[in-house]
Coordinates of C-alpha atoms and ligand atoms in Angstrom, one line a residue:
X1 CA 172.0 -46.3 30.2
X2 CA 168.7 -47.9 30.1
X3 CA 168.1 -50.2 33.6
X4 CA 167.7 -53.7 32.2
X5 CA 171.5 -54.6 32.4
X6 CA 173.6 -57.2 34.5
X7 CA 176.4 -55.4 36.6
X8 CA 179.4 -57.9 36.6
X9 CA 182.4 -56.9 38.7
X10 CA 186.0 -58.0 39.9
X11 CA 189.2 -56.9 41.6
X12 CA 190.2 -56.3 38.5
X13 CA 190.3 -57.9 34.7
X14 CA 190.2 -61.6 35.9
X15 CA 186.4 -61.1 35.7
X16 CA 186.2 -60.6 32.0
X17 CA 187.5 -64.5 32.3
X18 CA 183.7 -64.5 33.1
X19 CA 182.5 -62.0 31.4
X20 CA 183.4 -63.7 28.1
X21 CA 180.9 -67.1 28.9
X22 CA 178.2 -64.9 30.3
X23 CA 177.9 -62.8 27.0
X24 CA 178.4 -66.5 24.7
X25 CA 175.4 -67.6 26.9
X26 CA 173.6 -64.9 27.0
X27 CA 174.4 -62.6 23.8
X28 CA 171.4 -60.5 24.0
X29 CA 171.6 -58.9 27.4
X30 CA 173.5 -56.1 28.1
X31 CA 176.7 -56.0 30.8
X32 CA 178.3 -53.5 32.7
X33 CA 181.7 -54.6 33.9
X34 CA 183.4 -53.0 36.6
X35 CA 187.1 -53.9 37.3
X36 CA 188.4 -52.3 40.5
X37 CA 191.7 -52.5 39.4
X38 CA 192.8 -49.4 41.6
X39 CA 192.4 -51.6 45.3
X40 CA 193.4 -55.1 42.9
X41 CA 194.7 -57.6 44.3
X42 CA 191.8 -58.6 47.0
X43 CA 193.4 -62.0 47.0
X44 CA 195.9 -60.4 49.6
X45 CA 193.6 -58.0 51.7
X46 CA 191.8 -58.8 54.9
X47 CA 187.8 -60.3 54.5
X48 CA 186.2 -57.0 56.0
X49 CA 188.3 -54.8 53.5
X50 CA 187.4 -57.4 50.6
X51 CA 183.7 -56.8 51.8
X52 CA 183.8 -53.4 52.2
X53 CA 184.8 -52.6 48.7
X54 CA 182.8 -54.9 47.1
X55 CA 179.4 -53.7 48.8
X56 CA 180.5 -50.4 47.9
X57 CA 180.4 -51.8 44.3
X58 CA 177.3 -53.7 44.5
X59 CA 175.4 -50.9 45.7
X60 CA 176.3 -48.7 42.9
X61 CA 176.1 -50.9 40.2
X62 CA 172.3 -51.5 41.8
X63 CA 171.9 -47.9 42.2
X64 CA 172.4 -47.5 38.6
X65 CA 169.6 -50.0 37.8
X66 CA 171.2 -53.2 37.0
X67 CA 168.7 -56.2 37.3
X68 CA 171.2 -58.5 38.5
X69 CA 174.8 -58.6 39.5
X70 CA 177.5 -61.5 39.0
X71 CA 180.5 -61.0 41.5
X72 CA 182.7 -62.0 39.2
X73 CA 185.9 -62.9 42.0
X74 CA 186.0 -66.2 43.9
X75 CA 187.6 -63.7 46.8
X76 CA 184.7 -61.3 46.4
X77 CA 182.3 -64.1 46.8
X78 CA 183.4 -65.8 49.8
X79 CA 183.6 -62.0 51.5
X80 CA 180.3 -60.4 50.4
X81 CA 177.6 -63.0 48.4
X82 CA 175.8 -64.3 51.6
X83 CA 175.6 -60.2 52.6
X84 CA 174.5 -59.0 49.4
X85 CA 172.0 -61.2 49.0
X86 CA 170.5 -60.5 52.4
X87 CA 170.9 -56.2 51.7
X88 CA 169.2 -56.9 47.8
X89 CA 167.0 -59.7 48.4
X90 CA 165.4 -58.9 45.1
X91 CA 168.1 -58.5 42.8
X92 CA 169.2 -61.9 41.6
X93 CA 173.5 -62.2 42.9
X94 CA 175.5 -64.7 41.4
X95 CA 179.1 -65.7 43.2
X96 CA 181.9 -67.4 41.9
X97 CA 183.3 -70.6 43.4
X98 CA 186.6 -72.7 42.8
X99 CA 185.5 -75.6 40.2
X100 CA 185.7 -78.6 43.0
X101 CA 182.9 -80.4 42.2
X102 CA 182.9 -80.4 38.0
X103 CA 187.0 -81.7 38.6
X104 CA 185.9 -84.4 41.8
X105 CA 183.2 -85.8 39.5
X106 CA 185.1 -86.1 36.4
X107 CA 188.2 -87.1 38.4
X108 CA 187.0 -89.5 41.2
X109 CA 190.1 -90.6 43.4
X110 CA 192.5 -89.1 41.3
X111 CA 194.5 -85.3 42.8
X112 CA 193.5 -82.7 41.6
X113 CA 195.5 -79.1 42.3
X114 CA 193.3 -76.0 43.5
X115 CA 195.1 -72.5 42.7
X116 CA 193.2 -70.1 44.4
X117 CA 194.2 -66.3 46.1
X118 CA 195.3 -66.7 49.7
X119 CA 192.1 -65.6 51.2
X120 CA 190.2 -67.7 49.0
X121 CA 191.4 -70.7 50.5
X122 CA 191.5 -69.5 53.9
X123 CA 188.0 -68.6 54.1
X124 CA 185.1 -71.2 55.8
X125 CA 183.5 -71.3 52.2
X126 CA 186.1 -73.1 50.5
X127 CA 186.9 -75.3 53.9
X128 CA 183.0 -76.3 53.4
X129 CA 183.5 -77.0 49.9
X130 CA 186.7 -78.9 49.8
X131 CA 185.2 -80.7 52.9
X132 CA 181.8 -81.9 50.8
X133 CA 184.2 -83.7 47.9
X134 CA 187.4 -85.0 50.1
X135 CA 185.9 -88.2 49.7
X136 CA 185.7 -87.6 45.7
X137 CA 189.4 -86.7 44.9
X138 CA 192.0 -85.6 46.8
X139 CA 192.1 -81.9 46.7
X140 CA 195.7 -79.9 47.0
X141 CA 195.1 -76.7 47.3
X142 CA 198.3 -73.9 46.5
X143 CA 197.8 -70.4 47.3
X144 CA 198.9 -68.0 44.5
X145 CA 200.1 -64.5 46.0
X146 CA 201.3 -62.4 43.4
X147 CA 199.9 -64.3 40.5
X148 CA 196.4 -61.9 40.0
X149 CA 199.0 -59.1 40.5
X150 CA 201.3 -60.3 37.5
X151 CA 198.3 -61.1 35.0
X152 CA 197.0 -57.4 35.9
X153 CA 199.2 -56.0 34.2
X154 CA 198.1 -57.8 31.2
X155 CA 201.2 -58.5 29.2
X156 CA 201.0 -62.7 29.3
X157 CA 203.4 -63.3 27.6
X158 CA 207.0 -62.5 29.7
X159 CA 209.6 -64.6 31.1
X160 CA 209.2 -63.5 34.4
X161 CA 205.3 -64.6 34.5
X162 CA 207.0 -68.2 33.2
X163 CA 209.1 -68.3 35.7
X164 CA 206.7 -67.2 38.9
X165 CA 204.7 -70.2 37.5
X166 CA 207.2 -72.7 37.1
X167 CA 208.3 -71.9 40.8
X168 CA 204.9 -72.3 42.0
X169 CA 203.7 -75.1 39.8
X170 CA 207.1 -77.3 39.3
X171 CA 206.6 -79.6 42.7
X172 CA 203.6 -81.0 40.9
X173 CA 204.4 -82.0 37.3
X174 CA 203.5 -85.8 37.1
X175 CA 202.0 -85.5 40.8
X176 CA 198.4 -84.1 39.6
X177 CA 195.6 -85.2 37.1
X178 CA 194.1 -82.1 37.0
X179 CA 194.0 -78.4 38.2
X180 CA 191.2 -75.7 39.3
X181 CA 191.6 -72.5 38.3
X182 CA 190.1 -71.0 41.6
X183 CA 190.3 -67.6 40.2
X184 CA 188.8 -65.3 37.5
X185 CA 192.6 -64.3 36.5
X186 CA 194.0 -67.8 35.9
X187 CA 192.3 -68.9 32.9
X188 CA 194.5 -65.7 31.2
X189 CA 197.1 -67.9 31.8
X190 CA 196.2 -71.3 30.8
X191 CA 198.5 -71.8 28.0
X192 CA 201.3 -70.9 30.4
X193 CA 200.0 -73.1 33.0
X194 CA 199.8 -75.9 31.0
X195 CA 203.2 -75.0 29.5
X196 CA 204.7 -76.3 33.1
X197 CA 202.0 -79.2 34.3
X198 CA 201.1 -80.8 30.8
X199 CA 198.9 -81.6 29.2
X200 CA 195.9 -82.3 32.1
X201 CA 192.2 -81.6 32.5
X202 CA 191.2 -77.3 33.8
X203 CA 188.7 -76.4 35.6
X204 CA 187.6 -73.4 36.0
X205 CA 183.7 -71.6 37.5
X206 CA 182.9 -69.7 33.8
X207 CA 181.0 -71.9 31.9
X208 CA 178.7 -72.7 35.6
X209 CA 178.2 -69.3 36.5
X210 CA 177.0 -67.9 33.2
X211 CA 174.5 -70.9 33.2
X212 CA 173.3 -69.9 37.3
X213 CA 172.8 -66.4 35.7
X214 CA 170.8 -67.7 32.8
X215 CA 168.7 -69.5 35.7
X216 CA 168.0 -66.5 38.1
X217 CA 167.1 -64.3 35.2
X218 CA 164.8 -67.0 34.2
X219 CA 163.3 -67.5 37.7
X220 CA 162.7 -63.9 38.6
X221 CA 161.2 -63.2 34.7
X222 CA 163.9 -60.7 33.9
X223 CA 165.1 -62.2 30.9
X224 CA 165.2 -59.7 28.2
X225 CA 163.0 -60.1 25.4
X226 CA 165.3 -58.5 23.1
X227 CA 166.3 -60.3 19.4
X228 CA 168.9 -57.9 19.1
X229 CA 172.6 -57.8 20.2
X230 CA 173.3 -56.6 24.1
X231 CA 176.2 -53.9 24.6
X232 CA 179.4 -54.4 26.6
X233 CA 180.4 -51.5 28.5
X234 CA 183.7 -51.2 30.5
X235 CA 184.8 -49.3 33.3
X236 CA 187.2 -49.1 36.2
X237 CA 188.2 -47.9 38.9
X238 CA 191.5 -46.3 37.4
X239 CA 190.0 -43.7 35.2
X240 CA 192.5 -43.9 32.6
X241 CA 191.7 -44.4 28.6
X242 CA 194.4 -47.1 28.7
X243 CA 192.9 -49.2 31.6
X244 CA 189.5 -49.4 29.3
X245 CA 191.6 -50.5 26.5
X246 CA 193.6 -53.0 28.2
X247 CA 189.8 -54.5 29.5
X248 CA 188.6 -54.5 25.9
X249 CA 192.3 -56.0 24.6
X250 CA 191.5 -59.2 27.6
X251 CA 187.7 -59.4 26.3
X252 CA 189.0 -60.6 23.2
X253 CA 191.7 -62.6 24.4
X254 CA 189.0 -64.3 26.9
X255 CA 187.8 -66.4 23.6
X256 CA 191.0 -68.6 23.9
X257 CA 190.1 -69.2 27.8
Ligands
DGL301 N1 190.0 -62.5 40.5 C1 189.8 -62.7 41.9 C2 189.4 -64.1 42.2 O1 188.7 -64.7 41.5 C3 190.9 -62.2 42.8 C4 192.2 -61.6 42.3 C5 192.8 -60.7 43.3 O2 193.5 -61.2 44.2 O3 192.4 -59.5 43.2 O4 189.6 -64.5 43.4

């Protein structure tokens, strides 16, 4: 593996969410993602634990020579970004946030619905981001256990993943004018989302964080210079031939996100 690559990582496949708009933005570099599907969901495990295992991450995916690293997990990024940055000061680190101020601006005064993990929204990052557009819109946010856990397993299209969403999601229809998807695994389900709340505005960090990458690499000169194609390489942290294939199978479904 040559050492001009961005290392792009997640609990688990909710990062290819991301994945998908950093490689339409920026088709000529070349990505390693890591999913670490094995300790998924981090949604539901304590910060230090969250941190732990996603410095452990960083510093490999440094240690083999990427140039720049997207945490590709709103949980992840709360836990570790600040951290990271300090420990790699010149590697460019680019976090994920929940969507609040793209939906406030576009939806001044209106309620908007903020999905996130559990420790997402628990954590002083998001209480300082809600807190810098409450006079925008009027953010509700609903906690999602079990949701990153049920699109993990990748199949999006059973009954029981409809009905986990209509019982979360069914106290808002006609009561929201739009909806964050404050993590990487939500835009998977989209069409299933929208299936329940309508047809409304989504939000979501994809299209923002690919376009902070494009900026770092720019500022720090470590574009590539490349005309070709970049490569895509997956790997996890369940070492199983199937696990790879069922990243590649929600690379391809990420187009539709
Ligand atoms: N995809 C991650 C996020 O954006 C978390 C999912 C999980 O709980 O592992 O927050």
């Amino acid at each position: 593996m040559d050492e001009d690559f961005v290392g792009v990582f997640d609990s688990g496949v909710g990062g290819i969410s991301i994945l998908k708009k950093l490689t339409d933005l920026l088709p000529r570099e070349d990505f390693l993602f890591y999913g670490d599907s094995a300790n998924a969901p981090y949604g539901e495990k304590s910060e230090e634990e969250v941190r732990a295992l996603s410095m452990d991450i960083i510093d490999r995916l440094v240690s083999r020579g990427a140039k720049a690293v997207v945490i590709a997990c709103n949980t992840a990024t709360s836990a570790v970004a600040q951290q990271a940055r300090e420990k790699y000061p010149y590697v460019p680190i680019v976090g994920v946030e929940p969507a609040v101020k793209p939906a406030a601006m576009k939806l001044t005064h209106k309620k908007v619905l903020v999905m996130a993990t559990p420790q997402t929204l628990a954590r002083e990052k998001y209480k300082n981001l809600a807190s810098r557009f409450e006079e925008q819109a009027s953010l509700i946010p609903l906690a999602c256990p079990g949701l990153a856990s049920r699109i993990e397993r990748g199949d999006l299209g059973g009954e029981d993943l409809h009905q986990m969403l209509y019982d979360l999601l069914s106290p808002y229809v006609g009561q929201v004018d739009g909806v964050v998807l404050g993590c990487t695994h939500y835009p998977f389900v989209k069409p299933q989302i929208r299936k329940v709340l309508g047809d409304i505005p989504f939000f979501d960090g994809g299209e923002g964080t690919a376009r902070q990458l494009r900026r770092r690499l720019t500022e720090e000169g470590f574009l590539t210079d490349r005309t070709t194609p970049g490569w895509v390489i997956f790997d996890s942290s369940i070492k199983t031939e199937q696990e790879i294939v069922l990243y590649e199978r929600m690379f391809s479904l990420a187009g539709d996100c």
